[in-house]
Structure formats: C-alpha cells, structure tokens
Coordinates of N, CA and C in Angstrom, one line a residue:
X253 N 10.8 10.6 -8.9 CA 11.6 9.7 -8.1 C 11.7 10.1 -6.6
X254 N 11.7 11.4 -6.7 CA 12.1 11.9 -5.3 C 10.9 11.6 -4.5
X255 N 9.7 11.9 -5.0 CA 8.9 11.6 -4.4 C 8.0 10.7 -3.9
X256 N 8.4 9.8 -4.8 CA 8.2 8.1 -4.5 C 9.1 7.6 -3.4
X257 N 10.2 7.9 -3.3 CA 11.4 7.9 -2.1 C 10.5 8.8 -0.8
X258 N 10.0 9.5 -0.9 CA 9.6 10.5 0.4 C 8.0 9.5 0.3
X259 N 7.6 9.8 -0.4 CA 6.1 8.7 -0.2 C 6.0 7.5 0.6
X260 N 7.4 6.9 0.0 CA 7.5 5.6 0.9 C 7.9 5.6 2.3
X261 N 8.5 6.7 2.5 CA 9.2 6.8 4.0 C 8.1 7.1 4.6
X262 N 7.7 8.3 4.8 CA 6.1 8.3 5.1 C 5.3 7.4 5.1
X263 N 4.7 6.7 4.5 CA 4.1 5.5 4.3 C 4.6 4.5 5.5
X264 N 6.0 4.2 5.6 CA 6.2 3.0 6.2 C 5.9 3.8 7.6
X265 N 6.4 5.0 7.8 CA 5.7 5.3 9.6 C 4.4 4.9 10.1
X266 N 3.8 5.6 8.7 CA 2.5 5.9 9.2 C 1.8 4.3 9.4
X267 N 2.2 3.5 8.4 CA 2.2 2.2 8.6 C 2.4 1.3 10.1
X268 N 3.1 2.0 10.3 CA 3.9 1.2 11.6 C 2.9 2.0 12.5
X269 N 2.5 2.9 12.5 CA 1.9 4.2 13.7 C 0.5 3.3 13.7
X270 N 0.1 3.1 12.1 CA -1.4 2.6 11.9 C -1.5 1.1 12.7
X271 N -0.1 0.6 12.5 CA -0.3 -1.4 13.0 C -0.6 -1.1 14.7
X272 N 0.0 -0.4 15.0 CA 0.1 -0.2 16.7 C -1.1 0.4 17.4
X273 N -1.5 1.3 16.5 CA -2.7 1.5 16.8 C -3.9 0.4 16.7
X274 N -4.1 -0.2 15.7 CA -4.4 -1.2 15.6 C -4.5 -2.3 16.7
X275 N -3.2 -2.7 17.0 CA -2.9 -3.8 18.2 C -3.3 -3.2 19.2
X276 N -3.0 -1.9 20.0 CA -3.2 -1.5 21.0 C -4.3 -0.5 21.3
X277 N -4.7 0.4 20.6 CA -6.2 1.3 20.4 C -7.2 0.3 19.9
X278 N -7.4 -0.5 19.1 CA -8.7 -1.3 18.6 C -9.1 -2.4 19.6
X279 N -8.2 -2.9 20.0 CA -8.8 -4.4 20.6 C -9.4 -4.1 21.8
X280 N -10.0 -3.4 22.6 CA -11.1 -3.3 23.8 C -12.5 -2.5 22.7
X281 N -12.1 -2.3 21.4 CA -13.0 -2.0 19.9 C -13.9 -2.5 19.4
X282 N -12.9 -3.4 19.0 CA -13.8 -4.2 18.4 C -13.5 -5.7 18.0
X283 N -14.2 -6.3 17.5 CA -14.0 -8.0 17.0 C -12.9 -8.4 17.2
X284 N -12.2 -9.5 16.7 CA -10.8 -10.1 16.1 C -10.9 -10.4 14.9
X285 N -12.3 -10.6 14.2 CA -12.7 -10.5 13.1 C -12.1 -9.2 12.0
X286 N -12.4 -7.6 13.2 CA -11.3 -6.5 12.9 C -10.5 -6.0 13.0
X287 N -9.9 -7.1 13.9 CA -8.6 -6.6 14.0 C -7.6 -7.5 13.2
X288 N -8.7 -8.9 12.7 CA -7.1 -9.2 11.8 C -7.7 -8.3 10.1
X289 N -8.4 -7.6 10.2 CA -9.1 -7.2 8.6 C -7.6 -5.8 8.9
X290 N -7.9 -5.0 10.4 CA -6.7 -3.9 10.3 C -5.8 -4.2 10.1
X291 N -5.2 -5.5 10.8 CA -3.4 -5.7 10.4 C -3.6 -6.3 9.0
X292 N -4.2 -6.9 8.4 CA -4.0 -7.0 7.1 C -3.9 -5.7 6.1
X293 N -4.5 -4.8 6.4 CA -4.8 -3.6 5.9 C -2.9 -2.7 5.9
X294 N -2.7 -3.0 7.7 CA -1.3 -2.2 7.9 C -0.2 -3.5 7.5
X295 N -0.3 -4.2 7.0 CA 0.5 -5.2 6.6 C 0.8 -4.9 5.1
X296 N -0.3 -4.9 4.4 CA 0.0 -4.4 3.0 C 0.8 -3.0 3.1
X297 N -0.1 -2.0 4.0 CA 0.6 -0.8 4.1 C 1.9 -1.1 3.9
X298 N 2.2 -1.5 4.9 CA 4.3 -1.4 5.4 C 4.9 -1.5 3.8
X299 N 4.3 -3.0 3.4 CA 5.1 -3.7 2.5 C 5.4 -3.1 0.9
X300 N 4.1 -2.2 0.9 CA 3.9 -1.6 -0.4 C 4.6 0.0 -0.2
X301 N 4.6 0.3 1.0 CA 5.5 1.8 0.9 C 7.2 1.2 1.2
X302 N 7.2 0.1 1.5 CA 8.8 -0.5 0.8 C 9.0 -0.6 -0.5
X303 N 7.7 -1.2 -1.0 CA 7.5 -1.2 -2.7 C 8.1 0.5 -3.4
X304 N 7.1 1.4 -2.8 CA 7.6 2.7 -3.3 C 9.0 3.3 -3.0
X305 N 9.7 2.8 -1.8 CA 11.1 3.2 -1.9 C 11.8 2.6 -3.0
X306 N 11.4 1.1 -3.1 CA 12.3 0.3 -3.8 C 12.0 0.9 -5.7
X307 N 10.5 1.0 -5.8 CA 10.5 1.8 -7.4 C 11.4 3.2 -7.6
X308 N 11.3 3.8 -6.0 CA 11.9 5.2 -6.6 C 13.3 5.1 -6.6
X309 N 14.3 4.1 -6.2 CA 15.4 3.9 -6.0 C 15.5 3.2 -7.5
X310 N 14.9 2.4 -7.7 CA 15.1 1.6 -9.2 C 15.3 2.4 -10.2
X311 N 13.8 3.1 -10.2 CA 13.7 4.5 -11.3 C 14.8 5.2 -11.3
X312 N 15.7 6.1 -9.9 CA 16.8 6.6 -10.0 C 18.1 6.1 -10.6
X313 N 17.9 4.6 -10.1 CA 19.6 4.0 -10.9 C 19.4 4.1 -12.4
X314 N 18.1 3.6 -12.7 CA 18.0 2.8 -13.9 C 17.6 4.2 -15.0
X315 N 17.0 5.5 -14.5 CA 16.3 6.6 -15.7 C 15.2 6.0 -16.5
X316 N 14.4 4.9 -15.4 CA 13.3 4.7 -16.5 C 12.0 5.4 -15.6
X317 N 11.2 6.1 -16.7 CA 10.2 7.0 -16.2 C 8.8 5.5 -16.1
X318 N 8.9 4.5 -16.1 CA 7.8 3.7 -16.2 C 7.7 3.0 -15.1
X319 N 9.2 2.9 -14.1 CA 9.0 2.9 -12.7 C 8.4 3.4 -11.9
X320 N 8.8 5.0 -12.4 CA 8.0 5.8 -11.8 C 6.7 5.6 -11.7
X321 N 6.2 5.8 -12.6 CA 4.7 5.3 -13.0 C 4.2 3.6 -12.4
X322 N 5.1 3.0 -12.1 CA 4.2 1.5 -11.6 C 4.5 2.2 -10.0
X323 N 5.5 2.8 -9.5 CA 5.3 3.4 -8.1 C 4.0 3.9 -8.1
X324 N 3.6 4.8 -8.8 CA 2.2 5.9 -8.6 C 0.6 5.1 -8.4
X325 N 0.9 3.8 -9.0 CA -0.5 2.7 -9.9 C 0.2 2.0 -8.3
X326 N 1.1 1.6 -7.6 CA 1.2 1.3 -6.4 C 0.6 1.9 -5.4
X327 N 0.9 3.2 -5.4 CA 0.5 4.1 -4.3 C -0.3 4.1 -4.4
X328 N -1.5 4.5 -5.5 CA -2.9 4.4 -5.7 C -3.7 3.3 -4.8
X329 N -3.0 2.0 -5.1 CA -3.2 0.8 -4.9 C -3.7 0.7 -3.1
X330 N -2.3 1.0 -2.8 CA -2.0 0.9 -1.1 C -2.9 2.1 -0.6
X331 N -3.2 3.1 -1.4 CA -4.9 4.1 -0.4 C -5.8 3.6 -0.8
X332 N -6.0 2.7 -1.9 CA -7.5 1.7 -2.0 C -7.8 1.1 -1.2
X333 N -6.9 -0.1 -1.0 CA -6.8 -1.4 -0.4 C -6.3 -1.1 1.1
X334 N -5.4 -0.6 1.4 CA -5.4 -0.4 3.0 C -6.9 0.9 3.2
X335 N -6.4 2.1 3.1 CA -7.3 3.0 3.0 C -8.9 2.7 3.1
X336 N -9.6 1.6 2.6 CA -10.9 1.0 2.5 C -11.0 -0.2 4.1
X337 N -10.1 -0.5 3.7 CA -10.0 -1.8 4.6 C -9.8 -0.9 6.0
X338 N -9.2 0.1 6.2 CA -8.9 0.9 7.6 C -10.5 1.7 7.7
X339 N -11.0 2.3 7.1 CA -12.2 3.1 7.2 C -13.6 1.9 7.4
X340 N -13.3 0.8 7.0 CA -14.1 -0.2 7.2 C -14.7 -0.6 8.8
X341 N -13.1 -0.8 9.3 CA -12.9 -1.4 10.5 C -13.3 -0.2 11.4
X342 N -13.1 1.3 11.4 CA -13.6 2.2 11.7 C -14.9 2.6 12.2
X343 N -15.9 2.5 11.0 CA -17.2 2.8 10.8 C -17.7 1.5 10.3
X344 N -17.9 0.5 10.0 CA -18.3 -0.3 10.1 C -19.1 -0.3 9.3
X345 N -18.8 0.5 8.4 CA -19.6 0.1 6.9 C -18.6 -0.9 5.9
X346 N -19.3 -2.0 5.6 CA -19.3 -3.3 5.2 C -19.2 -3.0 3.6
X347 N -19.9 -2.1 3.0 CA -19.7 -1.8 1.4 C -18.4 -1.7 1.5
X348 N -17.6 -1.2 2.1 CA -16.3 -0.7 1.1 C -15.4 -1.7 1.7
X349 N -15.9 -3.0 1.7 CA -15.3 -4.0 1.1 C -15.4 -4.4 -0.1
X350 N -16.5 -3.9 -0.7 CA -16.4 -4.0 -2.0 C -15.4 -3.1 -2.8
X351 N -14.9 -1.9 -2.5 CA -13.8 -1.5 -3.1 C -12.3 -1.9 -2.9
X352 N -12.1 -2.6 -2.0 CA -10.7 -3.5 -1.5 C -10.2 -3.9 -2.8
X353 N -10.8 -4.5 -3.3 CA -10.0 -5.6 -4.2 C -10.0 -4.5 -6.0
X354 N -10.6 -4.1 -5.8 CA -10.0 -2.2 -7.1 C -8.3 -1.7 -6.0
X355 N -8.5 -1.9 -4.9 CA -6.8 -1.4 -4.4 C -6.1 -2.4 -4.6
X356 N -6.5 -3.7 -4.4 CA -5.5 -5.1 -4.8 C -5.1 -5.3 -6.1
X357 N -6.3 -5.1 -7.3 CA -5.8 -5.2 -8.1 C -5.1 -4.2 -9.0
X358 N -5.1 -2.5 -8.4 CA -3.7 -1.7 -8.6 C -2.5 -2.0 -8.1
X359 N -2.7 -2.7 -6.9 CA -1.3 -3.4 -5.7 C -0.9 -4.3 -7.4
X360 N -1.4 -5.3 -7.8 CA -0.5 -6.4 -8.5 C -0.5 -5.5 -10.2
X361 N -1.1 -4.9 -10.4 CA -1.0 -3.6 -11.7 C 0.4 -2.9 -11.5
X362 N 0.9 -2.4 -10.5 CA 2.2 -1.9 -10.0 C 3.3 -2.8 -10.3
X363 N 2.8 -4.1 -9.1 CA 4.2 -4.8 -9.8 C 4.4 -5.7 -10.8
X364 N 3.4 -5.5 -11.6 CA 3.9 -6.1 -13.3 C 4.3 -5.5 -14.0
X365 N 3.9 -4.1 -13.4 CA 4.7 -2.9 -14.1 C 6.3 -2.9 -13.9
X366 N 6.3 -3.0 -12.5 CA 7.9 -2.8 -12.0 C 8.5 -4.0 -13.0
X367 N 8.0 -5.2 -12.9 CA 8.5 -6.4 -13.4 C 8.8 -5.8 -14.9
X368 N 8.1 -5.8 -15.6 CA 7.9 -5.7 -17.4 C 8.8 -4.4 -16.8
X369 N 9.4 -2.8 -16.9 CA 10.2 -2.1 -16.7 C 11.4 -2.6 -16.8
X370 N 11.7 -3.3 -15.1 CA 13.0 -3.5 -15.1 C 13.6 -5.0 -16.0
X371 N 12.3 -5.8 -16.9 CA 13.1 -6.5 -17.6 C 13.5 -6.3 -18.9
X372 N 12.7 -4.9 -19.6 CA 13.0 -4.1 -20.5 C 14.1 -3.5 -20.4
X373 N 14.7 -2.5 -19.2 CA 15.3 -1.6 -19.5 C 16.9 -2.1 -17.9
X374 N 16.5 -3.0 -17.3 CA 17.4 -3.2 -16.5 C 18.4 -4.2 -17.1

C-alpha cells in the first residue's frame, strides 16, 4: 500500500516534469504529430499515477490485498503505454508503437480489477 501511495506521488511529478518538457523542450524537436503522441503519453502518465494513489488509499481503508495488485497491473500499464509512447517520440523508432496498446490494455486490466475488488469487498 505504502508503496503504491509513494509510486503515485512520484509518478504524478515526474508526469508533470515529463508534460513540460514536452510543451517546452520538444517543439523546436519535432512534429506536432509528436508532440500530441508525448502529451498523450504524459496525460495517461498524470492520470494513472492518481490511479495509484487512489488504489493505495482504497487498499489501506478497505485491507483488500487485490487492490493492491490492480495498482501494480496499473503501474505496469503506465511504463508500457507512456514509457513506449515517450521513447518513441525520442528516437523515432515507429515499432514500439506496436507495444503501446500491451500498456493500454494493462491500463484497463487495472481498473476492472479496482472495479471487481471494491465491488466485492467495499
């Protein structure tokens, strides 16, 4: 729990550090084509290391260890899917857009977890 709570805090900086960089380091970079691929990338970021505060807070009120676990199948998610989509726009290798949608579909594996959890045990 604790560390789903510290993951997400982290996460939402580095999120916010990654969006700005983004807006303000990339665009004399490259396309607009990549720069809306990055903010989509740091947009998921933000939203899914809120996701991780909110499972590790849930998991603490509630004592369910399965929270925990759709936090982790989250986090996984958010280094796929941003993580791929950021190293993309970087280097400009085009394959690992084929791995994006393996982080998207851990992103929505997470929260059917959180969902099915908290309608079990909340």
């Amino acid at each position: 729990m604790k560390t789903l709570l510290v993951l997400g805090a982290l996460n939402g900086a580095l999120a916010v550090i990654l969006g700005a960089f983004g807006a303000h380091g990339l665009k004399a970079r490259v396309d607009e084509s990549m720069l809306a691929t990055w903010a989509t990338a740091s947009e998921y970021h933000f939203y899914h290391a809120l996701a991780l505060l909110l499972a590790g807070l849930l998991a603490k009120a509630y004592g369910v260890s399965n929270l925990v676990t759709a936090g982790w199948v989250m986090f996984t998610g958010m280094l796929v899917f941003s993580g791929s989509l950021y190293i993309l726009v970087l280097t400009g290798q085009k394959w690992l857009g084929a791995i994006t949608p393996l982080g998207g579909t851990a992103l929505i594996i997470g929260w059917l977890m959180l969902a099915w959890s908290l309608f079990k045990h909340a």
